[in-house]
PDB file of C-alpha atoms in Angstrom:
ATOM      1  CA  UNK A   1     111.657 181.367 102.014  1.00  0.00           C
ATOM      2  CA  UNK A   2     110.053 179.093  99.314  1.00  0.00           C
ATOM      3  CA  UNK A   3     106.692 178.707 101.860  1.00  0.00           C
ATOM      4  CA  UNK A   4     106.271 182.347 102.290  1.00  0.00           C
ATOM      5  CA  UNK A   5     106.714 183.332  98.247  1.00  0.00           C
ATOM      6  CA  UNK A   6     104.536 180.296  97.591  1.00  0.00           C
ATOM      7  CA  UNK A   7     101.613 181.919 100.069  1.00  0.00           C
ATOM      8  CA  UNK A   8     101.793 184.770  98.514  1.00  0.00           C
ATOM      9  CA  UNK A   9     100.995 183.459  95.360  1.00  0.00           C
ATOM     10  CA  UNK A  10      98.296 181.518  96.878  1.00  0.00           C
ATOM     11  CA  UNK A  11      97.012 184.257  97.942  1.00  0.00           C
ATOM     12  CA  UNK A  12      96.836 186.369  94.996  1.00  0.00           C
ATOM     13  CA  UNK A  13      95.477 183.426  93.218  1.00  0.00           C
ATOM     14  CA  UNK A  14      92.316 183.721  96.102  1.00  0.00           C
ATOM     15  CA  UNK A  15      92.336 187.543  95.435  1.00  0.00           C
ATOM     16  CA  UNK A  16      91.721 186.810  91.803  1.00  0.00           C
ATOM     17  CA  UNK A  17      88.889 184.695  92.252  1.00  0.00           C
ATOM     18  CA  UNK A  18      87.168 187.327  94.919  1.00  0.00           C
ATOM     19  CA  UNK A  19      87.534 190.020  92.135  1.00  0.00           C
ATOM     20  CA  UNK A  20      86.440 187.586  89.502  1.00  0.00           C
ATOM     21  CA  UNK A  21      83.395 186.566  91.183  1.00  0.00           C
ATOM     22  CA  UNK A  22      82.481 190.610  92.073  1.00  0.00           C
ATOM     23  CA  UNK A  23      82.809 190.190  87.949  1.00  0.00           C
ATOM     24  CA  UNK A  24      80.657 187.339  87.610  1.00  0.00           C
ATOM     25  CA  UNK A  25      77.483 188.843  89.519  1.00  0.00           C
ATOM     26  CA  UNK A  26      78.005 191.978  88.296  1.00  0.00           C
ATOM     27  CA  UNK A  27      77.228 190.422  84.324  1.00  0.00           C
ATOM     28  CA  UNK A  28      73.569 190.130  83.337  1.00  0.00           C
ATOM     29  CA  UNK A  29      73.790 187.750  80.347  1.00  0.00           C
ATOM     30  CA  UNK A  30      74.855 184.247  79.957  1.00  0.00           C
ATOM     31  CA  UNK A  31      77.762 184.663  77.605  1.00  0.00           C
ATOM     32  CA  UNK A  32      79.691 187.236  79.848  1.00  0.00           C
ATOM     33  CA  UNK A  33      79.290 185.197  82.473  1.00  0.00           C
ATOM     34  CA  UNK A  34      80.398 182.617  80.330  1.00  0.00           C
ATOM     35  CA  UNK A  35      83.783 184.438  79.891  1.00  0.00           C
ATOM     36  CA  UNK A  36      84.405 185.906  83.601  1.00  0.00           C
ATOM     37  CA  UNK A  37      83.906 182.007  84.848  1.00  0.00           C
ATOM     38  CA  UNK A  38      86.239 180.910  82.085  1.00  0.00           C
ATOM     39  CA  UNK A  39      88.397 183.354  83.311  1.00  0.00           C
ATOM     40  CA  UNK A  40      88.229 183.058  86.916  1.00  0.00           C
ATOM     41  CA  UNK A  41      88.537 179.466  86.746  1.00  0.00           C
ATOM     42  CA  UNK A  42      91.547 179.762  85.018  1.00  0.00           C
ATOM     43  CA  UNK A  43      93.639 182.556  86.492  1.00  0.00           C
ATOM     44  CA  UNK A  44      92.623 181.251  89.769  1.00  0.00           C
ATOM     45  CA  UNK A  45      93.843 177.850  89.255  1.00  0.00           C
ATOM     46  CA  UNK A  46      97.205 178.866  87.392  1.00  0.00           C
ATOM     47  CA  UNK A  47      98.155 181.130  90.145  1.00  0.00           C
ATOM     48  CA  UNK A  48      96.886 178.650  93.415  1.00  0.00           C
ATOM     49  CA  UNK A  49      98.522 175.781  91.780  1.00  0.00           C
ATOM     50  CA  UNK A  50     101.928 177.583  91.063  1.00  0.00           C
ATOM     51  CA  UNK A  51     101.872 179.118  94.151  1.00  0.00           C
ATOM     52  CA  UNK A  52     101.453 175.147  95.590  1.00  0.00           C
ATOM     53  CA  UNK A  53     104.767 174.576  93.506  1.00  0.00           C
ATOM     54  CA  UNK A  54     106.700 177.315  94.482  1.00  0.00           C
ATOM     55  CA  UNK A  55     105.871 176.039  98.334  1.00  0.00           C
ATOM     56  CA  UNK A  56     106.807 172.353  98.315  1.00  0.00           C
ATOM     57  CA  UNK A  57     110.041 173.397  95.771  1.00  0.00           C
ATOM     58  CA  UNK A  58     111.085 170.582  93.306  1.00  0.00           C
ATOM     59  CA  UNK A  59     109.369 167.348  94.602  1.00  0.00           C
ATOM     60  CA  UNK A  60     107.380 164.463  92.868  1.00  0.00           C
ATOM     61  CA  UNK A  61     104.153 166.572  94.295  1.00  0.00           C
ATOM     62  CA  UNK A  62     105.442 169.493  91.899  1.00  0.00           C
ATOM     63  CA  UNK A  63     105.445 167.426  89.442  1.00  0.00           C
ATOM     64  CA  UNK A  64     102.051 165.637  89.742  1.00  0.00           C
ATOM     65  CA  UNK A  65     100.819 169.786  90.318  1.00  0.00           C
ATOM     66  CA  UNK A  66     102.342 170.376  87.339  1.00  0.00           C
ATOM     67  CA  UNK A  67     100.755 167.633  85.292  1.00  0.00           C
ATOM     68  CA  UNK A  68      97.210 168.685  87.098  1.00  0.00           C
ATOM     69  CA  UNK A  69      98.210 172.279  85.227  1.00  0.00           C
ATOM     70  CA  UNK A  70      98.569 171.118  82.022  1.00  0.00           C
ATOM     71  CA  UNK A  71      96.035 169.054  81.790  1.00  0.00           C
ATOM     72  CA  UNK A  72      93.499 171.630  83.297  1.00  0.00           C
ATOM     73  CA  UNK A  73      95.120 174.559  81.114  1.00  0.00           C
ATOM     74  CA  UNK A  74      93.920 171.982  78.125  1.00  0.00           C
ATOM     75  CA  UNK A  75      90.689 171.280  79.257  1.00  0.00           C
ATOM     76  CA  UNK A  76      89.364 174.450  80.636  1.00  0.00           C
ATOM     77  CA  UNK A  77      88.626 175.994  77.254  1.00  0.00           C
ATOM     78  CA  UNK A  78      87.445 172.593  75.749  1.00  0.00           C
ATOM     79  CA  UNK A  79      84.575 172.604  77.884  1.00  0.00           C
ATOM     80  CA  UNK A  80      83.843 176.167  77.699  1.00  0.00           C
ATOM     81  CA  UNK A  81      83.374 176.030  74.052  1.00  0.00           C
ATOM     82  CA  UNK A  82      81.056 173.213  74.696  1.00  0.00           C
ATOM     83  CA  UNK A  83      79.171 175.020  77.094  1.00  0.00           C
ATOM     84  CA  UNK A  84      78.737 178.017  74.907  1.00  0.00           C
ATOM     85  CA  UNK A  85      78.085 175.656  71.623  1.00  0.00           C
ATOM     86  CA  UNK A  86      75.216 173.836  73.780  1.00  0.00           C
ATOM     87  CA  UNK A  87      73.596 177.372  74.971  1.00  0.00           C
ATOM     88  CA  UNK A  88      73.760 178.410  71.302  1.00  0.00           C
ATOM     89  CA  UNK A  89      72.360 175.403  70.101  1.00  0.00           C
ATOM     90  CA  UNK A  90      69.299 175.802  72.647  1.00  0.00           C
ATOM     91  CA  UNK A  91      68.721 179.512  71.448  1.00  0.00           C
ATOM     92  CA  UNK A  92      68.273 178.457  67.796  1.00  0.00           C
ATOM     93  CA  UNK A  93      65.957 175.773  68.654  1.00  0.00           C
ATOM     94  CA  UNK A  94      63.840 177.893  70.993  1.00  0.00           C
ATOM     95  CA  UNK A  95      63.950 180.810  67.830  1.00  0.00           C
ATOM     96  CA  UNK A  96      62.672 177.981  65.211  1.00  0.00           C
ATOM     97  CA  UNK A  97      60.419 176.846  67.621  1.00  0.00           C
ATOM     98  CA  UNK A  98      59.197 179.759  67.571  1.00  0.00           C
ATOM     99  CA  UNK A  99      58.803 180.913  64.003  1.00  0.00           C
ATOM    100  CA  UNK A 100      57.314 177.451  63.756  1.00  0.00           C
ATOM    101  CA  UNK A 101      54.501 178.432  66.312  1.00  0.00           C
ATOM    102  CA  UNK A 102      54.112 181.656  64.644  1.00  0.00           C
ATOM    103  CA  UNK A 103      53.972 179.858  61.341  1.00  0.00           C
ATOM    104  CA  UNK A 104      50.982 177.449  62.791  1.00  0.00           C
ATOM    105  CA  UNK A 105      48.889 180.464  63.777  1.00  0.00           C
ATOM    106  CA  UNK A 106      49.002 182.645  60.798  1.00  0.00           C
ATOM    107  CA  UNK A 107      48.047 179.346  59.259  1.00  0.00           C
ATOM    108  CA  UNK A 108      44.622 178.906  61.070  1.00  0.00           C
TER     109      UNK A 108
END
């Protein structure tokens, strides 16, 4: 019983990510992107990983999944943050760049 609840969970968790990524090509700019993948990764992972758990019942490999969850739940929005902080950071130096070329010009 356990391996056929635990496939369907699987499954949806594949679903997810199908629909997520029809989400993630449908979005033009970078930061909903951004959010979709964040997303995506996330649901995706939660519900293939429980649905992993729920197949092999209580076991050292549910625990190990387990661990992999919590320390991916932890992570996952670390590094999105960082990869939104380092797009930001590139706008605003591409921006004073900019005004800095402008500047130069008007100068001359």
């Amino acid at each position: 019983m356990n391996v056929y609840v635990g496939n369907v969970v699987i499954g949806l968790g594949v679903a997810m990510v199908f629909v997520g990524m029809y989400g993630f090509y449908k979005f033009k700019d970078f930061k909903s992107k951004l959010l979709v993948s964040a997303t995506i990764d996330t649901m995706g992972l939660i519900t293939v990983l429980l649905g992993a758990m729920v197949r092999s019942g209580l076991t050292w490999f549910t625990l190990k999944v387990a661990l992999i969850l919590a320390i991916s739940l932890l992570l996952n929005p670390v590094v999105t943050s960082k990869i939104a902080l380092g797009a930001k950071t590139s706008e605003d130096r591409d921006a004073m760049e900019k005004k800095e070329k402008e500047r130069l010009e008007q100068e001359d």
